[in-house]
Structure formats: C-alpha cells, structure tokens
Amino acid sequence: CRGAAESRSLAQLNLNLGIVSNINRVKQLAEALKTNRSVQSLFLHGSPLTDAGLALLNPALSIHPSLVALDLGDCMLGDEGINLICGLLPPDGAKSGLKELTLSANPGVTSKGWGRLAIAVAHSSQLRVLNLDYNPLGDQVAGMLAVAVASSRTLEVLDLEGTGLTNQSAQTLLDMVENYPTALRTLILAENNISPELQQQISDLLSEGEEEEETEAREVTAREKNPWICQNNSSSQMVLMTSGLGDSLLAETEM
C-alpha cells in the first residue's frame, strides 16, 4: 500500500482472492488511494469487504481522478454497498465515473438494491461494461435492467450469466434490443433457464447492430479522408485505401 501510494505510474492494482482480508488492510488501502493518482483499474474480487469495508474505501474511490474500472465481485456486499457504488456512477455530465463495473456473486443484495443500481446505470454517461453474473436477480430485476440498458447511451456489455432468468426475461430483453436504439453489443445469458432459440435471436440482433455501426463508422472515415468528394453525384465511384489506423482512432474518439 505504501508503494501504491507513492507510485506515479501504477495503472492496475490487482488484490483479488482475499488479499484485503480484514478491516486494517481496508484502511491501509483507503489511505493509499487517497494519495495515488494513477490507478485506473482496481480489482478486489473475493475480498470480504462487506458494506462496512466499502464505506471506508468509498471516500477515496469517489475522489480518485483516474479510476475507471472496479471489480467488487464476491465481496459480501448488500444494499448499502450498492448505494455507495451508485455514487461512482454520476448522472449524465456531472463528472467522470466508472466505465467498467463488476459486482458478480454478491447474493446479499436485494431487488431494492439492484433497482437502485438500474436507475444509476440508466443515467450514467460513462459505464460501458457491467458484470452481474451469479447473482440471484430473477425476472423482476432483469426487467429493470432492460429499461436501464435502453436508457443508457454507453453500456456495451452486460453479463447476466447464472442469474436465475427465464424466457420471460429473455423476451423482455429481445423486445428491448429489437425496438429501441441501444449501445449494447454483448449480452451474456448462459446458465439461465432460457431457450437456445431466444438467446440466438438476441445475439443475431446485437450482431446486426454492430455491423451497421461499423459500416457507418467506415462511411464517416471515408468522408473525413475525402472531403472534396461530391456526395450528390450518384454516378461517381470511390476507391478507399487505409492502413486501418484511422478506424481505430475514430473508434477511440467516439468512445
């Protein structure tokens, strides 16, 4: 923790599998994060933090200038912990916040806590990846998450593996993907009581959306590289040559 506090280049801090095992270590980590300015990814998966431990970490997490990825899977969290995490997902345009959040295997969170998270996700302008696998969510929570995904402009990956979903949830998610514009590109539904047919329909729709987005990005890149081309001349032809670098830069800028 002293090393992390003093480091100016540490980008990823992996303390998975119970390293932060007691309240004293939580306090040491909190002190380190108050000083550190470089950590972008913090992994605490499998640490018995509980809500009380997260409450000690939260002040440092909420003001950290670089943190964009946080793994709190299997950390024995409950609804109070979720309320704290929602503060790391600021409303649209308020301030920078998390882009990747993992909350796998926290069965102590109730439907009320997940509902609170769904509201925060719906209004977050930053979050791209949300991992909720192996939580007993059920169809009711899945419905709330579908509304959140439809409202979010940035969420691209949602992991709902092993969360107690049925075809009812899958149909809701299918309707959301089919009828509403969404940034979602990957939806993981493995190990749920969902028919393969419904899973395939959802996957096909998400793939179609990704292909359309890639085509649109290529067209934008073409226009940027060839601003002198007359767009109104239907008989004109273009031959584009690219190294691929432009596409990557465009994608990064849009993200």
CSV table of N, CA, C and O in Angstrom, one decimal, residues 23 29 33 48 52 70 89 97 152 154 192 202 238:
chain,number,residue,atom,x,y,z
A,23,ILE,N,-10.2,-5.4,8.3
A,23,ILE,CA,-10.5,-4.0,8.3
A,23,ILE,C,-9.3,-3.2,8.3
A,23,ILE,O,-9.2,-2.1,7.8
A,29,LEU,N,-5.5,0.4,2.5
A,29,LEU,CA,-5.7,0.6,1.0
A,29,LEU,C,-6.4,1.9,0.8
A,29,LEU,O,-6.1,2.7,-0.1
A,33,LEU,N,-5.1,5.0,-1.6
A,33,LEU,CA,-5.8,5.5,-2.7
A,33,LEU,C,-6.1,7.0,-2.6
A,33,LEU,O,-6.3,7.7,-3.6
A,48,PRO,N,-13.5,-10.1,1.5
A,48,PRO,CA,-14.6,-9.9,2.4
A,48,PRO,C,-14.8,-8.5,2.9
A,48,PRO,O,-14.8,-8.3,4.1
A,52,ALA,N,-19.5,-2.3,5.3
A,52,ALA,CA,-18.7,-1.5,6.2
A,52,ALA,C,-17.3,-1.2,5.6
A,52,ALA,O,-16.8,-0.1,5.7
A,70,LEU,N,-13.6,-1.1,-11.8
A,70,LEU,CA,-13.7,-1.5,-10.4
A,70,LEU,C,-14.3,-2.9,-10.3
A,70,LEU,O,-15.4,-3.1,-10.8
A,89,LEU,N,-21.2,6.3,-10.1
A,89,LEU,CA,-21.8,6.3,-11.5
A,89,LEU,C,-22.6,7.7,-11.6
A,89,LEU,O,-23.8,7.7,-11.5
A,97,GLY,N,-16.7,9.1,-14.3
A,97,GLY,CA,-17.1,8.0,-13.4
A,97,GLY,C,-16.5,6.7,-13.9
A,97,GLY,O,-15.7,6.7,-14.9
A,152,SER,N,-29.5,3.8,-21.3
A,152,SER,CA,-28.1,4.2,-21.4
A,152,SER,C,-27.6,4.4,-22.8
A,152,SER,O,-27.9,3.7,-23.7
A,154,THR,N,-24.3,4.4,-23.4
A,154,THR,CA,-22.9,4.0,-23.5
A,154,THR,C,-22.7,2.5,-23.1
A,154,THR,O,-21.7,1.9,-23.5
A,192,ASN,N,-28.7,-19.9,-17.7
A,192,ASN,CA,-30.1,-19.5,-17.3
A,192,ASN,C,-31.1,-20.4,-17.9
A,192,ASN,O,-30.8,-21.1,-18.9
A,202,ILE,N,-31.6,-12.9,-29.8
A,202,ILE,CA,-31.0,-11.7,-29.2
A,202,ILE,C,-29.6,-11.5,-29.8
A,202,ILE,O,-29.2,-10.4,-30.1
A,238,MET,N,-15.7,5.6,-55.7
A,238,MET,CA,-14.6,5.9,-54.8
A,238,MET,C,-13.9,4.6,-54.6
A,238,MET,O,-14.4,3.5,-54.5
